[in-house]
Structures are given as C-alpha cells and as structure tokens.
Short mmCIF file of C-alpha atoms and ligand atoms in Angstrom, two decimals:
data_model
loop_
_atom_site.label_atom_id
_atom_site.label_comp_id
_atom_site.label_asym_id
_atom_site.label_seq_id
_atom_site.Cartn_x
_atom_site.Cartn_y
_atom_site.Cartn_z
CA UNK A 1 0.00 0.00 0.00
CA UNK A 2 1.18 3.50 -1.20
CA UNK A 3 -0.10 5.65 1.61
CA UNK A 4 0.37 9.49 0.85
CA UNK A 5 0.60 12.46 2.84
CA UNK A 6 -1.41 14.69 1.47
CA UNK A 7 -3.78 13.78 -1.29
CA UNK A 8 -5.05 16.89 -2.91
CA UNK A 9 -6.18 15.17 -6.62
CA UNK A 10 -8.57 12.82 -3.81
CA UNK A 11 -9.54 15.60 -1.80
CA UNK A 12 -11.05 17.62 -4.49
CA UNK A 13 -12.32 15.52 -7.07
CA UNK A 14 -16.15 15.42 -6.02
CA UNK A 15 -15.56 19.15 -6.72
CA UNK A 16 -12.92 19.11 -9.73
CA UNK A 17 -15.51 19.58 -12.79
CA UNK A 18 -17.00 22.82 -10.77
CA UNK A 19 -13.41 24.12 -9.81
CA UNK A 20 -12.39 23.76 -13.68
CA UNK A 21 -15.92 25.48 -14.86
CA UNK A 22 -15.94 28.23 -12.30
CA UNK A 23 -11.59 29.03 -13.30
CA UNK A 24 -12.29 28.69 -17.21
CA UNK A 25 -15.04 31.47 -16.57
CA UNK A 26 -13.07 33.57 -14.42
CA UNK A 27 -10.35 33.61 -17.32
CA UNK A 28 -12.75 33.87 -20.28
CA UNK A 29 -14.25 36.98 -18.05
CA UNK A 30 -10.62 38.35 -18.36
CA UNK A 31 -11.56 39.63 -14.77
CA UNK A 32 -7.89 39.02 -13.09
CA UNK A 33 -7.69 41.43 -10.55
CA UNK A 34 -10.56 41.82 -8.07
CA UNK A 35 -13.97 41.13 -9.39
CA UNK A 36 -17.02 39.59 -8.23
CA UNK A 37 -15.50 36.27 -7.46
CA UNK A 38 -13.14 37.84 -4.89
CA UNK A 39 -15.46 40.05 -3.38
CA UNK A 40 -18.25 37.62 -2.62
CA UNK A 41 -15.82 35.62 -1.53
CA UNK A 42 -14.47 37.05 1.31
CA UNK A 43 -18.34 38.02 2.47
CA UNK A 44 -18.55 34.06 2.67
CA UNK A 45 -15.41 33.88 4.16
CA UNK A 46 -16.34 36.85 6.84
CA UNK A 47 -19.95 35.05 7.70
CA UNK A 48 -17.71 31.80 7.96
CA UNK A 49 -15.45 33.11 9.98
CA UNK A 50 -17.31 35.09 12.14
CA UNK A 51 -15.86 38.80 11.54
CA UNK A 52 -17.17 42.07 10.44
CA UNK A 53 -14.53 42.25 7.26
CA UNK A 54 -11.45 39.78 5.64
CA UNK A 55 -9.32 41.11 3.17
CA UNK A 56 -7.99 38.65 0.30
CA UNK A 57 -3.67 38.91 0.36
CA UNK A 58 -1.49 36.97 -1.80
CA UNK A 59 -0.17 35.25 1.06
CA UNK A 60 -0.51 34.85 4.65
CA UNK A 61 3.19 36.25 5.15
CA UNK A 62 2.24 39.13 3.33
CA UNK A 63 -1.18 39.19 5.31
CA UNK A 64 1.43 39.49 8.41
CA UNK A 65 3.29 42.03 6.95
CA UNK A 66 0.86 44.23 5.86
CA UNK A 67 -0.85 43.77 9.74
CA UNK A 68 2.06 44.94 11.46
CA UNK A 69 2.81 47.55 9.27
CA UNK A 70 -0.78 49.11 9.67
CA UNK A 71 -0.68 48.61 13.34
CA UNK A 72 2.40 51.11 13.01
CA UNK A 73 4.93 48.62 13.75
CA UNK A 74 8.45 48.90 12.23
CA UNK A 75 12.27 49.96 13.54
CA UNK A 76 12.88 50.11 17.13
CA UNK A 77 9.71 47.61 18.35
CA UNK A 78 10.15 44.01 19.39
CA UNK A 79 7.64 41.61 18.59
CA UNK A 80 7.19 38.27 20.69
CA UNK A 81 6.70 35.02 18.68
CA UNK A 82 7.38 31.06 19.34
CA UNK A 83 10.65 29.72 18.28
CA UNK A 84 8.92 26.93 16.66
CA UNK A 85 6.69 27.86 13.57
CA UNK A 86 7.47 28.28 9.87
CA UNK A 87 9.46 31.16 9.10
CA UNK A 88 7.12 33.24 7.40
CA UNK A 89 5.98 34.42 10.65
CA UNK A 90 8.81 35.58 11.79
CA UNK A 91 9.97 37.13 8.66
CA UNK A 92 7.08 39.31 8.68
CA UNK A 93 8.47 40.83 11.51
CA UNK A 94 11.51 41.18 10.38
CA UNK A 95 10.20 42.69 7.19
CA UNK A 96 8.84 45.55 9.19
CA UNK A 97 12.20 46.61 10.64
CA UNK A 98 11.07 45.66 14.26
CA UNK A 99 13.03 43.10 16.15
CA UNK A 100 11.97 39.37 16.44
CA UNK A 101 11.71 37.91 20.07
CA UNK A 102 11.12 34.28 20.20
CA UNK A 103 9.36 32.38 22.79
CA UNK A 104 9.51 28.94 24.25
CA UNK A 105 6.66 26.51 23.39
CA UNK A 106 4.33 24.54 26.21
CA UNK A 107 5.57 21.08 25.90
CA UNK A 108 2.67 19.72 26.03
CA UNK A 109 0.51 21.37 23.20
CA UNK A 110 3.70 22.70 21.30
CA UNK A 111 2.55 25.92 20.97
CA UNK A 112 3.97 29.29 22.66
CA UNK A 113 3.80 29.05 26.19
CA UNK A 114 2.09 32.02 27.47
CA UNK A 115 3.30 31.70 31.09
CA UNK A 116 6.89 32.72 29.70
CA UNK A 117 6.41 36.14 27.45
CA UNK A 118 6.11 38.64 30.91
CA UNK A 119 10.10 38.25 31.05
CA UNK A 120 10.28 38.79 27.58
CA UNK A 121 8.43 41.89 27.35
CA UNK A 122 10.22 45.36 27.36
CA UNK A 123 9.47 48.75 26.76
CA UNK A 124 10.37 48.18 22.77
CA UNK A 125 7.65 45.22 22.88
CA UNK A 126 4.24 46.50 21.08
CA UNK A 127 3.13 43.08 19.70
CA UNK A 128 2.92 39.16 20.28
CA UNK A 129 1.94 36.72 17.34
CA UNK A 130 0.56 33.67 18.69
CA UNK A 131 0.62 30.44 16.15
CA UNK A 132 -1.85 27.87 16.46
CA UNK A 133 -0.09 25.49 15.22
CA UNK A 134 -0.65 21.91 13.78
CA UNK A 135 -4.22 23.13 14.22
CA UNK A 136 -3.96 24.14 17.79
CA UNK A 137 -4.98 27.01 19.39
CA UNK A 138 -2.72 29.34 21.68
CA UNK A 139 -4.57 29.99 25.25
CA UNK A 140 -5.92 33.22 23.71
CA UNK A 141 -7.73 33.92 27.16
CA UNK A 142 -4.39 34.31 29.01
CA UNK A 143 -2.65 35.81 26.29
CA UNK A 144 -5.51 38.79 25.40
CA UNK A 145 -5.29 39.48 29.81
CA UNK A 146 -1.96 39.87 28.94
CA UNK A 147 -1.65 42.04 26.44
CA UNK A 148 -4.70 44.23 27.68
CA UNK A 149 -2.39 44.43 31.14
CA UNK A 150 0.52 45.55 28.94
CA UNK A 151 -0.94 47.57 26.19
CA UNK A 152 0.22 45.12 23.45
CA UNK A 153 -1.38 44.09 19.91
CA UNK A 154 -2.00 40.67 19.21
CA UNK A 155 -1.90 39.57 15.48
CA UNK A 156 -3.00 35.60 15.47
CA UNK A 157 -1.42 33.23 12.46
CA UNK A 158 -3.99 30.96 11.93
CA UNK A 159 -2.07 29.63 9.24
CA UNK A 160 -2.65 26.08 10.51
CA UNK A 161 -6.09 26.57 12.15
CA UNK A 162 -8.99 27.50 9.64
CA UNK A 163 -12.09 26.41 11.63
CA UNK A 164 -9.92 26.07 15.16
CA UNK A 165 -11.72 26.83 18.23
CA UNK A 166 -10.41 27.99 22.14
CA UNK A 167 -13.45 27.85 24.61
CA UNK A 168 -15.44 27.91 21.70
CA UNK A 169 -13.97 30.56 20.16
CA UNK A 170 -13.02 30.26 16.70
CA UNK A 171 -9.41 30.80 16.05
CA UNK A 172 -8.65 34.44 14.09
CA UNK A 173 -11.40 35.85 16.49
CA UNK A 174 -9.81 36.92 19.78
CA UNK A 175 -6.86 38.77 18.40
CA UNK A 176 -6.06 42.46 17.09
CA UNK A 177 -5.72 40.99 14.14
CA UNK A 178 -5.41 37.50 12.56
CA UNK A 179 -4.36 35.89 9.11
CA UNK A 180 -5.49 32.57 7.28
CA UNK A 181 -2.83 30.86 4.88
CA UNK A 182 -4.78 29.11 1.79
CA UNK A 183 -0.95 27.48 0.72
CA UNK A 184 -2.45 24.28 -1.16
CA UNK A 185 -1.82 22.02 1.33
CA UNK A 186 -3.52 24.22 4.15
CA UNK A 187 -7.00 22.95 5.68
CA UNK A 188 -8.65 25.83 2.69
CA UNK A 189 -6.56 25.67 0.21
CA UNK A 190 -6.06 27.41 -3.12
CA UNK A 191 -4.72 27.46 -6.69
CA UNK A 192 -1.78 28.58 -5.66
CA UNK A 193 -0.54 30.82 -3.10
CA UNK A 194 -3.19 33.03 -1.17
CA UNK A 195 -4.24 34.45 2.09
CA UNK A 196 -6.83 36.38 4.18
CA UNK A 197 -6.51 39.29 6.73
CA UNK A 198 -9.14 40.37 9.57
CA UNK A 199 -8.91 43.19 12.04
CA UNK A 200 -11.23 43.97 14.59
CA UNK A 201 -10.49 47.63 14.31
CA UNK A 202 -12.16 48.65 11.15
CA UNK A 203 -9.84 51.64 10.69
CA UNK A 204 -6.73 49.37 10.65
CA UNK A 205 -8.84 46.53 8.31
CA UNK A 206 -8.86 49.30 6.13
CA UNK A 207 -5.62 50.41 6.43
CA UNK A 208 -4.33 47.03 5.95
CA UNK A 209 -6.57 46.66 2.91
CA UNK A 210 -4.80 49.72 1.43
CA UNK A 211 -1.57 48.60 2.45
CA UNK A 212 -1.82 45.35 0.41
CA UNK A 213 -3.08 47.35 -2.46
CA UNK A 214 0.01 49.77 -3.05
CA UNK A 215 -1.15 52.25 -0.23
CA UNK A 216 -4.52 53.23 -2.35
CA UNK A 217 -8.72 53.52 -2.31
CA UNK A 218 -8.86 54.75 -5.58
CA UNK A 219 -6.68 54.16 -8.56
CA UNK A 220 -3.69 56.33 -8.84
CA UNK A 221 -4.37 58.11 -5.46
CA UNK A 222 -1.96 56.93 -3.37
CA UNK A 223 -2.22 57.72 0.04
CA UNK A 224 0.79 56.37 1.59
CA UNK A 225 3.28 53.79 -0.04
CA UNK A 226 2.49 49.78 0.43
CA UNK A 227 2.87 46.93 -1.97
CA UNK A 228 1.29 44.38 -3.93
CA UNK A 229 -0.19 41.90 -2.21
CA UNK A 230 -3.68 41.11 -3.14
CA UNK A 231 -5.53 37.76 -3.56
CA UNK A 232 -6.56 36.97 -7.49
CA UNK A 233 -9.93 36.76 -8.65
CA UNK A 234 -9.30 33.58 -10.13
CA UNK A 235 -8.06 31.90 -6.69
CA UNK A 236 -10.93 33.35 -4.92
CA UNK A 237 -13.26 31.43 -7.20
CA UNK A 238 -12.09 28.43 -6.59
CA UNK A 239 -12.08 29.17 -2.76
CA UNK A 240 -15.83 30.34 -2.89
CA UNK A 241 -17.01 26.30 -4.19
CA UNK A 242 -14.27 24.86 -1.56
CA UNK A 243 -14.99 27.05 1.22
CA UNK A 244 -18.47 24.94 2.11
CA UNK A 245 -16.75 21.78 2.58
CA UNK A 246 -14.19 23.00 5.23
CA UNK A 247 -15.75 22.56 8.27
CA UNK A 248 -16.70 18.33 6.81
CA UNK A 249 -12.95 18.25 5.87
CA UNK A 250 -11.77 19.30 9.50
CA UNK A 251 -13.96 16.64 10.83
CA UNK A 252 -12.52 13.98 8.72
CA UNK A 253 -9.42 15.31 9.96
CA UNK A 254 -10.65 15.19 13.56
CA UNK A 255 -11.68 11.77 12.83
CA UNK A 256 -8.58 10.15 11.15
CA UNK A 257 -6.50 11.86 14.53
CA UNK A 258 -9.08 10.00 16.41
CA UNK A 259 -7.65 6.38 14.26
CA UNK A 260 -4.66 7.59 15.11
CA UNK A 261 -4.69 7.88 18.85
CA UNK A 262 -6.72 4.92 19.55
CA UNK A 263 -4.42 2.48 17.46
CA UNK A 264 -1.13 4.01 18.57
CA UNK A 265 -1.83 5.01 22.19
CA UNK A 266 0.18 2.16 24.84
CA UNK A 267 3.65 2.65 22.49
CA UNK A 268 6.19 3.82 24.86
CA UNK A 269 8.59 5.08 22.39
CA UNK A 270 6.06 7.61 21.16
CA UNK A 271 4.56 10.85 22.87
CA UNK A 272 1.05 11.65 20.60
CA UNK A 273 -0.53 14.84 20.13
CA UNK A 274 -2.01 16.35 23.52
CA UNK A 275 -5.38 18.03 23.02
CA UNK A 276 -5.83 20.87 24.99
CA UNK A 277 -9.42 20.25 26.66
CA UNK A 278 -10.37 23.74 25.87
CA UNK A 279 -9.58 23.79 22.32
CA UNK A 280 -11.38 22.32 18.97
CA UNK A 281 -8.24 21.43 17.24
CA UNK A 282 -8.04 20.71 13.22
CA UNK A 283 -5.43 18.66 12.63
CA UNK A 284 -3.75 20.55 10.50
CA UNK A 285 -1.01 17.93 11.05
CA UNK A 286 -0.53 15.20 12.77
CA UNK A 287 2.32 15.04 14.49
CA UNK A 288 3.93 12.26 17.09
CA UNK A 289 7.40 12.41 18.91
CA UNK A 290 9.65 9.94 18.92
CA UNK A 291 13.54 9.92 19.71
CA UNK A 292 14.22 7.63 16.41
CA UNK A 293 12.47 9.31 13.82
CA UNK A 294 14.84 9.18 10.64
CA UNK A 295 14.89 5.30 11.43
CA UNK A 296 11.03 5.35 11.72
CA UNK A 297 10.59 7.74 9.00
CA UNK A 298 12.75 5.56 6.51
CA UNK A 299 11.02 1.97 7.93
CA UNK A 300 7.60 3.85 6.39
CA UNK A 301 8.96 5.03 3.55
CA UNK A 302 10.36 1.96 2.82
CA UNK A 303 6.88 0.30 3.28
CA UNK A 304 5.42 3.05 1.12
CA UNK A 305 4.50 5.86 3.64
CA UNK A 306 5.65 9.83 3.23
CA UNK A 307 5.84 11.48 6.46
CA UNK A 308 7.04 14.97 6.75
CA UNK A 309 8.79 17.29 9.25
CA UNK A 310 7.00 20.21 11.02
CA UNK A 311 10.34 21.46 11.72
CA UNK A 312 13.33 20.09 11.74
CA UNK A 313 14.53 23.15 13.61
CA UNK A 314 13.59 25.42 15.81
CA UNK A 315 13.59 28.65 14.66
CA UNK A 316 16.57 30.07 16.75
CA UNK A 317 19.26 27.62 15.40
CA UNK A 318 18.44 28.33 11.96
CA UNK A 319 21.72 30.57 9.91
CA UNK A 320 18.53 32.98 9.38
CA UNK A 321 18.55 33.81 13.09
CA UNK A 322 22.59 33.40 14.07
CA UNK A 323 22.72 37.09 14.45
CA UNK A 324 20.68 36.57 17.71
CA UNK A 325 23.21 34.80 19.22
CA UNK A 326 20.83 32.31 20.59
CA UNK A 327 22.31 29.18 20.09
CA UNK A 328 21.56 25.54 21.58
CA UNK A 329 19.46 25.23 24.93
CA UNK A 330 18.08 28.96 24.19
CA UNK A 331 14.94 27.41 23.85
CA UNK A 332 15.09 23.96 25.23
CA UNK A 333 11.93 22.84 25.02
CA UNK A 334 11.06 23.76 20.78
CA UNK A 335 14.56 22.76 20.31
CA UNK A 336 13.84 19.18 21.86
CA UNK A 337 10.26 19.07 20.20
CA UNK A 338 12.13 19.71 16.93
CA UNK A 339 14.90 16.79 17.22
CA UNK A 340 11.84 14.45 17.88
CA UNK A 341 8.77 15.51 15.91
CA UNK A 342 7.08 13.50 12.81
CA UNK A 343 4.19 14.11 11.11
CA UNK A 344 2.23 11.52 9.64
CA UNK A 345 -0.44 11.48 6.72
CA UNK A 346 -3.35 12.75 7.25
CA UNK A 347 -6.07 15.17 5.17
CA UNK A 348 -9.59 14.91 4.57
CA UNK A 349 -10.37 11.47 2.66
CA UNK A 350 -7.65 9.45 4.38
CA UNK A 351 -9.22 5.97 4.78
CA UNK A 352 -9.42 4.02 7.96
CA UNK A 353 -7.35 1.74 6.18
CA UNK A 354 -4.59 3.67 5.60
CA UNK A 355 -4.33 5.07 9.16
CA UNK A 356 -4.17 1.14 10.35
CA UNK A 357 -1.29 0.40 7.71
CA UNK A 358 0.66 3.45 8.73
CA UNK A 359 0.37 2.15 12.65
CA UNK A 360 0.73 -1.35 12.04
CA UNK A 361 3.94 -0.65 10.09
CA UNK A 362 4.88 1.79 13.57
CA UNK A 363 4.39 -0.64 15.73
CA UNK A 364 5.70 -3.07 13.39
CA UNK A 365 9.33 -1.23 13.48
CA UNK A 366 9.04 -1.31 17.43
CA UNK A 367 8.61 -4.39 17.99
CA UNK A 368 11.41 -5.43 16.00
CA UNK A 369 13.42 -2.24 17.28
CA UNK A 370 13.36 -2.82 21.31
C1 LIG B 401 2.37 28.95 10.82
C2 LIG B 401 2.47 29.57 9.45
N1 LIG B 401 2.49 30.91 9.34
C3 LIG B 401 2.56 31.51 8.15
C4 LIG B 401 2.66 30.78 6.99
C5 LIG B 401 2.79 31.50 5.70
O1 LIG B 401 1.78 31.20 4.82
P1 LIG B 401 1.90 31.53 3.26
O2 LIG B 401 2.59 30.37 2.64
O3 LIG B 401 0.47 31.68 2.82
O4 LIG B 401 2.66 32.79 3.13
C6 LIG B 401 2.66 29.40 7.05
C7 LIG B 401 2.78 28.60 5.83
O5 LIG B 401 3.55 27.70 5.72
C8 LIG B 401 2.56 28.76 8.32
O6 LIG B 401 2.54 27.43 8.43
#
C-alpha cells in the first residue's frame, strides 16, 4: 500500500468539474484582478469566519506584513513570537524593521507558552503573534489578559487553524488581528498561493486593505506607499465552491487523529498529540514524537508511507537567526520538540485503512526495534 501524505487530486475531485468550470469562466471573463468572485468571496469567508470584514492577500506572510505595518509597527519595536513555527511568521516581523523575540513553546501542546512572554516583554515590545499550530490554538484567554495588562497588539497566524476553536472561540477571532494561509496544502486551500486578513479595528482593516493594495482607495491616489499583495480573482473562485466543505474536511481530519490515537496510544517510544481540553483542534497535522524518527521515517517510507517534518529546527538555530546569538538550549523545550517531531499522513479522505497500515507498520518497526 502506497499511503500518501497529502492527497489533494482525492480531496477535491467530487468538486474538480465545478473548480475547472468556475476558473475557465473567471479567465474567459478576463476579470484578473478583483472582481465579483473575490469580493463575494471574502463576504462568505467573513460570515464563515465570524468577523465584520477579511481582506484577500497573496499570502498569509504578506497578510502578516501588511498587519504589522498598519498597526504602526516597524524599527525600534520588538515583537514576541514562538521559536517553533514556519518562518514566514517571523519574517514578517523582520520585514517591518522591528526586532523578532522568540518564545519557548508549552511542551505539552507545542505551541507558545504564554506563562513565559512577561520576562520577555520590554518597553520596545508593542506586539505578540501567537501560532496555532498543527491546528492548535494558543490559550488566547491568558494571552488577550496579557496584552490588555501591557498595552500590546496581538496579530494571530492561523495559518494552521482555519475552523480552530479555544473555549469555543473560533481561532482568528480573539486577536487584534489574525491571518489565514490558503498554501495548497492548508485545511482551505487554493490554486496557488493566497491568504486572508481580519482586524477587529475597522480603521486598521482598512488600512491594511490599502496597504496590500500599493497604499490606495482609488486608482492612482496613493495615500501612503504599500505593496502588492492582493488575492486573485481567479483563486478566490475556486475558494468560494471549496470554502463549504471545510468545516466536513476538518472533521474527517478530527476523525482520522481520532484512528490515530486509539491504534497508537500504549507505544512507549512515542509521545502523541495532547489536546488541549479547551480547544477544537483541526489537525492541521498530525504530528507524534519519537527519539528515532529518521529510522522510523525511513522503515515507512520503505513500506510506502511519506511522512514529513514540522520542523526540523527550531527557529533560533536556523543561519537565518545566528545574528541573535541564541544558540543551543536557548529554547530547550522547541529545540527538543524539533529533534523528535514526525508528522504523519493525514487530510480529509484518508481511509481508515490507511491510518491502520501506517500504525501497524509503527508498531511493526518497534517491535522489532526494542
Ligand atoms: C504557521 C504559518 N504561518 C505563516 C505561513 C505562511 O503562509 P503563506 O505560505 O500563505 O505565506 C505558514 C505557511 O507555511 C505557516 O505554516
């Protein structure tokens, strides 16, 4: 058995014929930039979501930029993030001018752990960006106290956690200021690269909306300088007929985690994913840890199954970051999560089947690896 991890061709063909119609009229339309299709989708995407406004970017990172930059952040600010995350979130800060400040992660959940940013606050600090990663939320109810007790701006990547809930609240929600990520292989997404930007401040949505639209409302009146960074009409089509299914594809996700857990739970070689109680996580990725994992990762390969890495490094040890001089055991717990973590396949339409090959094969190399 050939067991993928992603599978985008199964994931969208009941929808394939529509996608191809709805594309092949946006181009014979010769409607490229904004249009109908992009404006009615982020309406859908706004009563989805739950906020008064989203703005279509070209990318989340850009979505990040163009946040910070409207909130007025640039040279001379910090900006608090967790040392374990892609990079694009910290490059966005970086982009600004302002100075990254990475966090540790909870080593439980993975994600920043809130209980450490008061020590890393200073009087440059004017923003934290929480990732919820693998699908995860942050503990946005500690982390908003926090930044109401010290005047900060919170600007949530939900990258990883369309449709993500903490107490009920859905992820992109609690924030300043939050960004989606429709990267292909995201829980929504796109033809291509492509993002979405919400602000609860409707001065600063609209700033940001300018901002990713080379600093203009009208054409030719630009009102202060920004860049390009808008989300095609053509890619906002195709989001409009996927956008209904996302909440059914989170739940398949929910349910193959659930395969997961139930046949590889007992294995004392592996840590699984810890659900925080309060939080409706979407499974963005599955991830285990184990202290073997290039051995385990080549045993599945070898028996046909792709796992990936979701990150080989944290952020800090990276050449990107060696001017910080933070260097090993600067972040000891997302630097040990990091030697250890594996993600395994999983997306919407991932048979039952599958998930028991890909643990029998697991516990297959452990038995014969003890
Ligand atoms: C946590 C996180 N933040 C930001 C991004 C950036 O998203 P995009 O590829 O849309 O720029 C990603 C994508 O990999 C991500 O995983």
């Amino acid at each position: 058995m050939q067991v993928p991890f992603v599978d985008l061709q199964r994931q969208y063909s009941p929808v394939m014929e529509r996608i191809l119609e709805k594309t092949a009229d946006v181009i014979s339309s010769c409607r490229f930039i904004g249009g109908e299709e992009h404006d009615l989708f982020l309406e859908e995407l706004s009563a989805w979501w739950g906020v008064r406004g989203a703005i279509g970017v070209s990318s989340a990172t850009l979505g990040l930029y163009g946040a910070l930059k409207s909130m007025g952040i640039g040279r001379g600010h910090e900006v608090i993030t967790t040392a374990h995350t892609a990079i694009p979130t910290s490059e966005a800060i970086t982009m600004t001018g302002a100075d990254v400040v990475f966090c540790d992660i909870d080593p439980g959940t993975f994600v920043l752990d809130v209980s450490r940013i008061p020590t890393l606050i200073t009087r440059r600090t004017r923003a934290i960006i929480p990732v919820h990663l693998y699908g995860q939320p942050v503990d946005m109810d500690r982390l908003m106290d926090l930044a109401r007790e010290h005047d900060l701006l919170v600007i949530e990547d939900c990258a990883q956690a369309q449709g993500a809930r903490f107490n009920g609240k859905m992820a992109g929600t609690m924030g300043h200021a939050s960004v989606l990520s429709f990267f292909p292989s995201k829980n929504l997404g796109g033809i291509g690269d492509g993002g979405a930007v919400t602000a609860r401040d409707p001065e600063i949505l609209e700033y940001i909306r300018m901002f990713c639209n080379h600093g203009r409302k009208k054409k030719y009146m630009h009102e202060f300088e920004g860049t390009n960074a808008r989300l095609d009409n053509i890619k906002a089509a195709m989001l409009r007929i996927t956008l209904p299914f996302l909440d059914e594809w989170n739940s398949r996700r929910r349910e193959a985690a659930g395969w997961y857990h139930e046949n590889l739970s007992g294995i004392d070689r592996i840590t699984l994913p810890v659900v925080d109680e309060r939080c409706e996580h979407v499974f963005h990725l599955y991830v285990i840890l184990t202290p073997d994992r290039e051995n385990l990762a080549s045993h599945l390969r070898a028996k046909g199954v792709k796992t990936g890495l979701h990150y080989p490094s944290s952020l800090n040890l990276l050449p990107a970051y060696k001017h910080l001089n933070q260097g090993p055991g600067s972040f000891p717990v997302a630097e040990d999560v990091c030697a250890r973590v594996l993600s395994l396949p999983i997306f919407p339409g991932i048979t039952r089947e599958e998930v028991d090959f890909v643990c029998r094969e697991i516990k297959s190399y452990y038995a014969g690896n003890n």
